Short mmCIF file of C-alpha atoms in Angstrom, two decimals:
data_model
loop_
_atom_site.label_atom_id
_atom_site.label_comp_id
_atom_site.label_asym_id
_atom_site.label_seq_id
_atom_site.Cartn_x
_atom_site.Cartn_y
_atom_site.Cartn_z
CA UNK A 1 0.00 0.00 0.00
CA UNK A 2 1.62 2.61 -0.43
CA UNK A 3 4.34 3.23 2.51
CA UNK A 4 5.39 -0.25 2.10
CA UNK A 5 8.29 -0.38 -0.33
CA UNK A 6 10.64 1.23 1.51
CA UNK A 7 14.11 0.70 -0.03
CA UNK A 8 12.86 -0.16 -3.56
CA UNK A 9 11.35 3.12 -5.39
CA UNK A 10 15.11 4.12 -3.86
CA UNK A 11 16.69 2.11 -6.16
CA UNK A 12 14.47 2.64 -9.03
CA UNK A 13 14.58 6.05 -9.12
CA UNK A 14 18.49 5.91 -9.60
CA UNK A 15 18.28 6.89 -13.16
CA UNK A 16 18.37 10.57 -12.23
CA UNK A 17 21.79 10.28 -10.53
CA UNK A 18 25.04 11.72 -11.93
CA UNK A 19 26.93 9.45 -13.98
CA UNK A 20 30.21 8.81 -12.56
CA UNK A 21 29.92 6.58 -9.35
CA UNK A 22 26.89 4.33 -8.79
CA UNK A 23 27.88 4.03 -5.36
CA UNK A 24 27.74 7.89 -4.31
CA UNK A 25 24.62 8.15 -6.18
CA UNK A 26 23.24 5.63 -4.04
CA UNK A 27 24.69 6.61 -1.20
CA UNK A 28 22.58 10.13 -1.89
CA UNK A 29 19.61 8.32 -2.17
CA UNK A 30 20.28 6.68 1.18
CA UNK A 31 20.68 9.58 3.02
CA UNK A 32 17.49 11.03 1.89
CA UNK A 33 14.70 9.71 -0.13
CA UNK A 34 13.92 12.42 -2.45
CA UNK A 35 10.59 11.41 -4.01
CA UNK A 36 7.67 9.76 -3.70
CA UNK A 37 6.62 5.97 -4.83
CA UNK A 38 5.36 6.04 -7.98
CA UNK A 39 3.05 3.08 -6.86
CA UNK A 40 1.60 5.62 -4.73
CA UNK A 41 -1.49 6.69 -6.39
CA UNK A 42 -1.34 9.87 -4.61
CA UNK A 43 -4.40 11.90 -6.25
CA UNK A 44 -6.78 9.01 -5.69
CA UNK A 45 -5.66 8.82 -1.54
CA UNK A 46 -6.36 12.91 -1.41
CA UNK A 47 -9.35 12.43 -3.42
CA UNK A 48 -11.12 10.05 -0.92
CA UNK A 49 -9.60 12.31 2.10
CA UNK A 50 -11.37 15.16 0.75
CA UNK A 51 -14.38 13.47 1.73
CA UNK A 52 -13.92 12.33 5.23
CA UNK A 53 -13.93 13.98 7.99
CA UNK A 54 -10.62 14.50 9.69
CA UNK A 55 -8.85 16.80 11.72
CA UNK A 56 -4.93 17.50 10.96
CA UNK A 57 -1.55 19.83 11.37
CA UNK A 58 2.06 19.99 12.58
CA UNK A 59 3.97 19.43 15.28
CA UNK A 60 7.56 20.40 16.26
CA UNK A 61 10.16 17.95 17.58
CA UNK A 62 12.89 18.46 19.63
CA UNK A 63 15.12 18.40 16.60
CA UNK A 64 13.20 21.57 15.18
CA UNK A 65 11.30 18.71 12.93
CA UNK A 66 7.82 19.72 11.93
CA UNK A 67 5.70 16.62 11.53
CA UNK A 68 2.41 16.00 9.83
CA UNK A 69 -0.02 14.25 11.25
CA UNK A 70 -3.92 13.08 10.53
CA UNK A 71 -6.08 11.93 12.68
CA UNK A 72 -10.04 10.10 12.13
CA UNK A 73 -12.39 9.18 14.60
CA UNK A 74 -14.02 6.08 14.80
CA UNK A 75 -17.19 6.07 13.46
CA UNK A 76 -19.40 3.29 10.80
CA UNK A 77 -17.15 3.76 7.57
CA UNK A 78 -18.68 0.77 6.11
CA UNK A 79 -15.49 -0.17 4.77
CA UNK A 80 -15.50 -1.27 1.26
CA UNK A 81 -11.81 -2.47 0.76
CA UNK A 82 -10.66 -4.53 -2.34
CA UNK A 83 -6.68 -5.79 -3.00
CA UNK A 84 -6.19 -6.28 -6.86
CA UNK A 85 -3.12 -8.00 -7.51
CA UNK A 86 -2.77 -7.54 -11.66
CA UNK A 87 0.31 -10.04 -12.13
CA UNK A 88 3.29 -6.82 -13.02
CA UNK A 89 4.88 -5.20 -10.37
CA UNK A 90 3.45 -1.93 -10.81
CA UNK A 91 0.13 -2.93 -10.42
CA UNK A 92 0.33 -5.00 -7.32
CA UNK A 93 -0.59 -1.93 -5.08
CA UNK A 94 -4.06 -1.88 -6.99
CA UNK A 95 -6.94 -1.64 -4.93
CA UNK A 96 -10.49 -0.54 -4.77
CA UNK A 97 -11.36 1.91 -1.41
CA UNK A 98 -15.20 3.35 -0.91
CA UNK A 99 -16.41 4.02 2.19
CA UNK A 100 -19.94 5.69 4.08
CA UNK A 101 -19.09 9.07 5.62
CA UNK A 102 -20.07 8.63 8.89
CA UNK A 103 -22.49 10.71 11.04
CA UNK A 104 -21.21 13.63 13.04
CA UNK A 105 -22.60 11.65 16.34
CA UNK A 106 -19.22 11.31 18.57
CA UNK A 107 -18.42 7.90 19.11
CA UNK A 108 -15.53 7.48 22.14
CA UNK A 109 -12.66 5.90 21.42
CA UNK A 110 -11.45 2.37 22.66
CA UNK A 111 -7.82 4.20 22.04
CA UNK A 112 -5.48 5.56 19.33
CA UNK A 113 -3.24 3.69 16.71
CA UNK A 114 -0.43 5.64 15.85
CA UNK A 115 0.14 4.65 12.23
CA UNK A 116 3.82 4.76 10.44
CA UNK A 117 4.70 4.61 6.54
CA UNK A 118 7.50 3.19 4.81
CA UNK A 119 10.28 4.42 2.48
CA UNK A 120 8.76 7.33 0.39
CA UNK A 121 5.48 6.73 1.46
CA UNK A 122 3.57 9.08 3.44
CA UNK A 123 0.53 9.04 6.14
CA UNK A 124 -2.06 8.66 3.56
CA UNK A 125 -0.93 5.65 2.02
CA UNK A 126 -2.27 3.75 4.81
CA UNK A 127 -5.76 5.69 5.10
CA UNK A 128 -7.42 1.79 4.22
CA UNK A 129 -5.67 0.74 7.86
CA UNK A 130 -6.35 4.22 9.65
CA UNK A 131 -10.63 3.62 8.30
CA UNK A 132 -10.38 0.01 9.11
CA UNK A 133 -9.34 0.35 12.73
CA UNK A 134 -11.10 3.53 13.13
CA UNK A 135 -14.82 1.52 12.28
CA UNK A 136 -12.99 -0.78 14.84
CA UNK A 137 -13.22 1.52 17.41
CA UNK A 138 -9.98 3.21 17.51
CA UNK A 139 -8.81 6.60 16.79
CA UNK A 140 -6.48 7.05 14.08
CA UNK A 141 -3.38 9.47 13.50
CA UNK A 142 -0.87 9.01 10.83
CA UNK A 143 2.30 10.63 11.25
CA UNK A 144 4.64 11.86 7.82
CA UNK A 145 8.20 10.77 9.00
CA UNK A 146 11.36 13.29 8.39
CA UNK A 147 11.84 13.76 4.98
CA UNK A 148 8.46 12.35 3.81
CA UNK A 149 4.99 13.95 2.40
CA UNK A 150 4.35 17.26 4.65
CA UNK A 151 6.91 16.58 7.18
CA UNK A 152 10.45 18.66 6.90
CA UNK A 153 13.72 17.55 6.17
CA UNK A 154 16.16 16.31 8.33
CA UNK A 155 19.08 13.67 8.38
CA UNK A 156 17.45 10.05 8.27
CA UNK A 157 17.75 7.67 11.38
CA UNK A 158 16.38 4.22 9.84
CA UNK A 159 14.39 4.16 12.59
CA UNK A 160 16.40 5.87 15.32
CA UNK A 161 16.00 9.26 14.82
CA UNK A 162 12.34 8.54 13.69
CA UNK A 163 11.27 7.16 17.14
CA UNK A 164 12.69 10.53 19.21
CA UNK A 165 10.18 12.59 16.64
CA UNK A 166 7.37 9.89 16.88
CA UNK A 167 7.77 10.59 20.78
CA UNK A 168 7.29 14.25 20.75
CA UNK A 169 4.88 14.03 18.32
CA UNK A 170 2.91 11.80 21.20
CA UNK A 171 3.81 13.85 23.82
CA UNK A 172 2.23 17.03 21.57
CA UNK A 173 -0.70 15.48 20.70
CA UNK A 174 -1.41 13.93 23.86
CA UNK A 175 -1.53 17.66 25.10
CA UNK A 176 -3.99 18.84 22.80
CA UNK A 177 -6.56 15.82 23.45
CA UNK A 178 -5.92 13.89 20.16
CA UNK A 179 -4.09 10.90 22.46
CA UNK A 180 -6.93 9.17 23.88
CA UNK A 181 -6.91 5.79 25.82
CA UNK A 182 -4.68 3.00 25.69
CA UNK A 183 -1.95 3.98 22.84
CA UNK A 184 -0.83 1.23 20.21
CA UNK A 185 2.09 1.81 17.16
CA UNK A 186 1.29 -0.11 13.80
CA UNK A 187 4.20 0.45 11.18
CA UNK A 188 5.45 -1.03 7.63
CA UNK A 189 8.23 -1.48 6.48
CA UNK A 190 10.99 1.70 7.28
CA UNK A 191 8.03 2.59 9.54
CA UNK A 192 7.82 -0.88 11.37
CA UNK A 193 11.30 -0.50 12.60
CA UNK A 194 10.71 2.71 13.67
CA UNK A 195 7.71 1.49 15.44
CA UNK A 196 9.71 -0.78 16.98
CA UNK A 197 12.49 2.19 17.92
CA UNK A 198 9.80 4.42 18.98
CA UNK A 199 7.87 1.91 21.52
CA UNK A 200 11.23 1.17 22.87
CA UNK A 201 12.03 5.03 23.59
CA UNK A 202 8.10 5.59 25.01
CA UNK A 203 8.27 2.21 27.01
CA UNK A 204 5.14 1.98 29.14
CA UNK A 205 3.19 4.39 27.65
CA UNK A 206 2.79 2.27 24.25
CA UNK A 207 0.91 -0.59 25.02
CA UNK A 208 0.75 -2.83 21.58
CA UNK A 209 2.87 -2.71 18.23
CA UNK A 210 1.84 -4.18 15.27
CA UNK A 211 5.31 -4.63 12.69
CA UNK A 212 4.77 -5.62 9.20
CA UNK A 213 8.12 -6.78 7.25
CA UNK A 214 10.77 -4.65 9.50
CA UNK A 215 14.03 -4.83 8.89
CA UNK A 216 16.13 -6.59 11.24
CA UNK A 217 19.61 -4.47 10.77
CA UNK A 218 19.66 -1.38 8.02
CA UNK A 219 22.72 -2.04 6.57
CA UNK A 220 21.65 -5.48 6.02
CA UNK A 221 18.50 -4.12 4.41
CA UNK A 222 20.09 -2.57 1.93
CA UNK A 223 22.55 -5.21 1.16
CA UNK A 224 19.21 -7.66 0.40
CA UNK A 225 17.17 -5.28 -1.00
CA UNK A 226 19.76 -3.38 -3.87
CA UNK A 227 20.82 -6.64 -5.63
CA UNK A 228 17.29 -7.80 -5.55
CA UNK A 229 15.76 -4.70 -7.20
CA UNK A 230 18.60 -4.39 -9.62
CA UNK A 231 17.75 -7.53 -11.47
CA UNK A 232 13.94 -7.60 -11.22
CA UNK A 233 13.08 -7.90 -14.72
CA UNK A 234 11.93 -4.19 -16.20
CA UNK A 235 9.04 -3.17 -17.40
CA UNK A 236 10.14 -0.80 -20.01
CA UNK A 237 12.66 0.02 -22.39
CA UNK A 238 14.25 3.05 -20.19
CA UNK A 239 14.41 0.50 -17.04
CA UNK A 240 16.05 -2.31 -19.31
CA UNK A 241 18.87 0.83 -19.80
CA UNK A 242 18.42 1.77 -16.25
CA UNK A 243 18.57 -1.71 -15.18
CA UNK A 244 21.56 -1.84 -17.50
CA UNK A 245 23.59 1.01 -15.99
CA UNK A 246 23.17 0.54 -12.46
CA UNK A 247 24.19 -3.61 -12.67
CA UNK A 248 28.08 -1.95 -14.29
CA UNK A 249 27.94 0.54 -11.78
CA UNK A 250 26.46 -0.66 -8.38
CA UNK A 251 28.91 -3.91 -7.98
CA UNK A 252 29.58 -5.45 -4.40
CA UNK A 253 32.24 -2.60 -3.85
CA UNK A 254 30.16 0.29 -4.94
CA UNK A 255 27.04 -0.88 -2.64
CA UNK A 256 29.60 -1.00 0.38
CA UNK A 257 31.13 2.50 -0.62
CA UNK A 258 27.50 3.42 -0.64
CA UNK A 259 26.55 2.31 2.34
CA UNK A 260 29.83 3.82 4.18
CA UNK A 261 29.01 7.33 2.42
CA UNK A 262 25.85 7.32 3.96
CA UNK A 263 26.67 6.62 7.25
CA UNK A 264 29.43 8.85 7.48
CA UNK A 265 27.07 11.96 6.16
CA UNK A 266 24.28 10.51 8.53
CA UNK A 267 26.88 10.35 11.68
CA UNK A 268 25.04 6.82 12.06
CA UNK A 269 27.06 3.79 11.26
CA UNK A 270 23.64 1.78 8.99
CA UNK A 271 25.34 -1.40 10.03
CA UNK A 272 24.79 -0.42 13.58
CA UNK A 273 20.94 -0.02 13.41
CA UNK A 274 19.89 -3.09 15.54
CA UNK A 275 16.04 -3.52 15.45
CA UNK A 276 16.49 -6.34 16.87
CA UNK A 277 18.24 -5.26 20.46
CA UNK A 278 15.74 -2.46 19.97
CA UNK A 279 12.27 -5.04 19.99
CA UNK A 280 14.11 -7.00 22.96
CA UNK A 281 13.87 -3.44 25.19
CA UNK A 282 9.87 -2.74 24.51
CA UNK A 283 7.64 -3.47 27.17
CA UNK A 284 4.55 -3.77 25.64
CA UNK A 285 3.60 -6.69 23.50
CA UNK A 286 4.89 -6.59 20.36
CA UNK A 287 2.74 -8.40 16.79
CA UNK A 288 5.43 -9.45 13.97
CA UNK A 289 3.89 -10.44 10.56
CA UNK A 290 6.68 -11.78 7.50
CA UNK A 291 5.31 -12.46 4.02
CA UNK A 292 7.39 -15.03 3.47
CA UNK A 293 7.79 -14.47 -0.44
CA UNK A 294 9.11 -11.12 0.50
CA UNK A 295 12.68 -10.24 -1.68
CA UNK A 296 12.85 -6.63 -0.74
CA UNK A 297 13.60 -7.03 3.22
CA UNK A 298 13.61 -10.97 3.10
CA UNK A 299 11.88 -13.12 5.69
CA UNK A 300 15.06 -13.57 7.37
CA UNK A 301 14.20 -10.06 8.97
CA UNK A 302 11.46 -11.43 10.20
CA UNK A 303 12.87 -14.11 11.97
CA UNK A 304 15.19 -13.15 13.48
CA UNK A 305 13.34 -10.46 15.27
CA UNK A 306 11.13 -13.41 16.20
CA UNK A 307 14.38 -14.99 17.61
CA UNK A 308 15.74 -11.74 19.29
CA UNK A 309 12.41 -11.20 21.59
CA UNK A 310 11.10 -14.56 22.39
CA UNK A 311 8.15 -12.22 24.00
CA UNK A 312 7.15 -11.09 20.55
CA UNK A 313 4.98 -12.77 18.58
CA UNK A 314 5.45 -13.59 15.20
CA UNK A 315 3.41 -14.58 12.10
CA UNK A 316 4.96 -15.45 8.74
CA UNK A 317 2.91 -15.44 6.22
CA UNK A 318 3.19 -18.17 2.59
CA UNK A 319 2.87 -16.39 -0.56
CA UNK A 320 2.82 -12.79 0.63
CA UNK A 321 5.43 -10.77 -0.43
CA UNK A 322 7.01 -6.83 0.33
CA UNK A 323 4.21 -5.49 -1.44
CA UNK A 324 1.37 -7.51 -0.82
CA UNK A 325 1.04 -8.21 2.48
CA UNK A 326 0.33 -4.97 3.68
CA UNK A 327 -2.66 -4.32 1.48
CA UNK A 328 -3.78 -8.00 2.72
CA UNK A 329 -6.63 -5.92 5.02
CA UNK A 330 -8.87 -9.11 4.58
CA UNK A 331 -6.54 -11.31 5.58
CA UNK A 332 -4.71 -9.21 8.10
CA UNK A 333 -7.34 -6.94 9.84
CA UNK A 334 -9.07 -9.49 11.62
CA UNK A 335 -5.87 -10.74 13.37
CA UNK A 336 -4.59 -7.20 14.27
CA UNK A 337 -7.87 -5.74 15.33
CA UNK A 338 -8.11 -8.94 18.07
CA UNK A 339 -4.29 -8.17 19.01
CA UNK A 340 -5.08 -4.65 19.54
CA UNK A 341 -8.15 -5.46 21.62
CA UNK A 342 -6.75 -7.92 23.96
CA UNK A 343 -2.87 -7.63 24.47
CA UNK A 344 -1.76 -5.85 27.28
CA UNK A 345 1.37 -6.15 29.23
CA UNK A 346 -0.15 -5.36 32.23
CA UNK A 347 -2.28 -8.69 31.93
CA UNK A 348 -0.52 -10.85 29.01
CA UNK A 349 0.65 -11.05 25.68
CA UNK A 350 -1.45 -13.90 24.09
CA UNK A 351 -0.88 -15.70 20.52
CA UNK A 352 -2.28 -13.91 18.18
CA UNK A 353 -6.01 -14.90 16.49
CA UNK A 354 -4.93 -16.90 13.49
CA UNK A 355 -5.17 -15.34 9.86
CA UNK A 356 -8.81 -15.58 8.23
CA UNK A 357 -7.11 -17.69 5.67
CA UNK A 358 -5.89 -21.04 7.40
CA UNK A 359 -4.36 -21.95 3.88
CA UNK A 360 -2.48 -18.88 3.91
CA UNK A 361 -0.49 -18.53 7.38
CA UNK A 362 1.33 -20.17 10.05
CA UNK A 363 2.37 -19.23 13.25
CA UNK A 364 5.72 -19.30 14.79
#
């Protein structure tokens, strides 16, 4: 859905670098994202937010960040959701979104889901999670990370950086009222990880996550996800010469020198961005879900996340990949919706309700 190709429209977008050095042209890219998806169908998200009612704005961090955020109410959407997987890669964030406008009767919250994007994503690309949960019950507010949609600019943290904004974003919007109830963190992707950052640096006060294909180290990320993208077969006749280009220019050596590059502009050694120590330090229960077809942040994330908190609990999910499984709202919601209504680390953290599709899950 939208947020949830983190790394990849990075590496597509390459094209527009300069010439000489694959590596510092990726290393660029790293360090910022500068762009937006173009799987995002952008017009279409505004178009349908245009018609709800919502309430939005900014907030500052403590790094002089201003962050946008949008929040609904819960309220009967009627929901009418449809993934529609076309077979190409480009189409495989498809998908069909109506929806009732509800009535202006107030309905009271059963609490708030703080939502995060991936990778050149923004908030809006998951407004089919933030109505789904809300006709669950819960208030919804998606935040724009640093450096995405309406947010501003700043160096990325992979996570890090991301989860001292997320935290004054709560603290600001827990002042004004908009922070209601028991609070839960649902992120994809870039903004699973920093999810799983951010409930680590808010400790009690988050009481669920919900962490769709995270990344287990950054560096390692990008080491998985570059080769992969670079030969995915293309689509077009520019990407085969794209495609073409970046294999003579992005070798093993250029990828490392990119990776370096970044970090040292980023002060923040990639190779040193441990989700994994991070998800072992949150105190509230913790829902992992792994497509395990995924080739953009491999299932090997997944696991061993699973294997670095033996208090989280982890689904991995057959023939679901990097794209897919987020817009899996019929096969997900049903599952996350029951984990957000009856895990608490005050009482327990219990397995999760299994996936709607028996055929299509298993539990580990």
């Amino acid at each position: 859905m939208r947020r949830v190709l983190p790394l990849l429209c990075a590496c597509l977008l390459l094209a527009g670098f300069a010439w000489p050095d694959g590596g510092d042209a990726l290393g660029r890219r790293l360090v910022a994202p500068g762009g937006v998806s173009p799987l995002l169908p952008g017009a279409r998200i505004e178009q349908a937010i245009a018609r709800l009612p919502h309430r939005e704005g900014h907030v500052a961090t403590s790094a002089g960040v201003e962050l946008f955020w949008r929040a609904f109410d819960p309220g009967a959407y009627r929901l009418d959701y449809a993934y529609r997987p076309d077979g190409s890669e480009r189409g495989r964030m498809d998908f069909s979104l109506d929806f009732a406008v509800p009535d202006a009767a107030p309905v009271a919250p059963r609490g708030t889901v703080l939502l995060l994007h991936g990778w050149m994503m923004d908030g809006g690309s998951l407004l089919p999670w933030s109505l789904q949960l809300a006709q669950a019950g819960y208030r919804t507010i998606s935040l724009d990370l640093r450096n995405h949609g309406r947010s501003g600019a700043a160096p990325s943290g992979y996570g890090l950086r991301e989860a001292r904004d997320v935290a004054d974003a709560v603290a600001a919007l827990r002042e004004r009222g908009e922070i209601v109830g028991p609070l839960h963190v649902m992120g994809v992707s870039y903004g699973a990880a920093t999810a799983i950052f951010s409930a680590r640096e808010l400790g009690l006060q988050v009481e669920n996550v919900v962490a769709i294909e995270s990344f287990d180290n950054a560096g390692r990320a990008i080491r998985d996800m570059v080769p992969h993208l670079l030969h995915k077969a293309p689509e077009s006749l520019a990407q085969q010469f794209t495609h073409r280009w970046l294999r003579w220019q992005l070798d093993d050596a250029a990828l490392e020198r990119a990776i370096a590059g970044a970090s040292q502009t980023l002060r923040l050694p990639l190779d040193g961005v441990d989700v994994g120590t991070a998800l072992a330090q949150v105190p509230g229960c913790v829902l992992l879900l792994h497509g395990s077809d995924d080739a953009h942040v491999p299932v090997a994330h997944g696991r061993a996340l699973a294997a670095a908190a033996p208090r989280a609990r982890y689904i991995e999910v057959p023939g679901e990949d990097h794209i897919s499984l987020p817009m899996r709202l019929d096969l997900l919601a049903p599952t996350v919706i029951d984990w957000l209504d009856n895990a608490s680390p005050a009482r327990h953290c219990p397995p999760p309700l299994a996936l709607s599709d028996p055929a299509n899950q298993r539990n580990a």
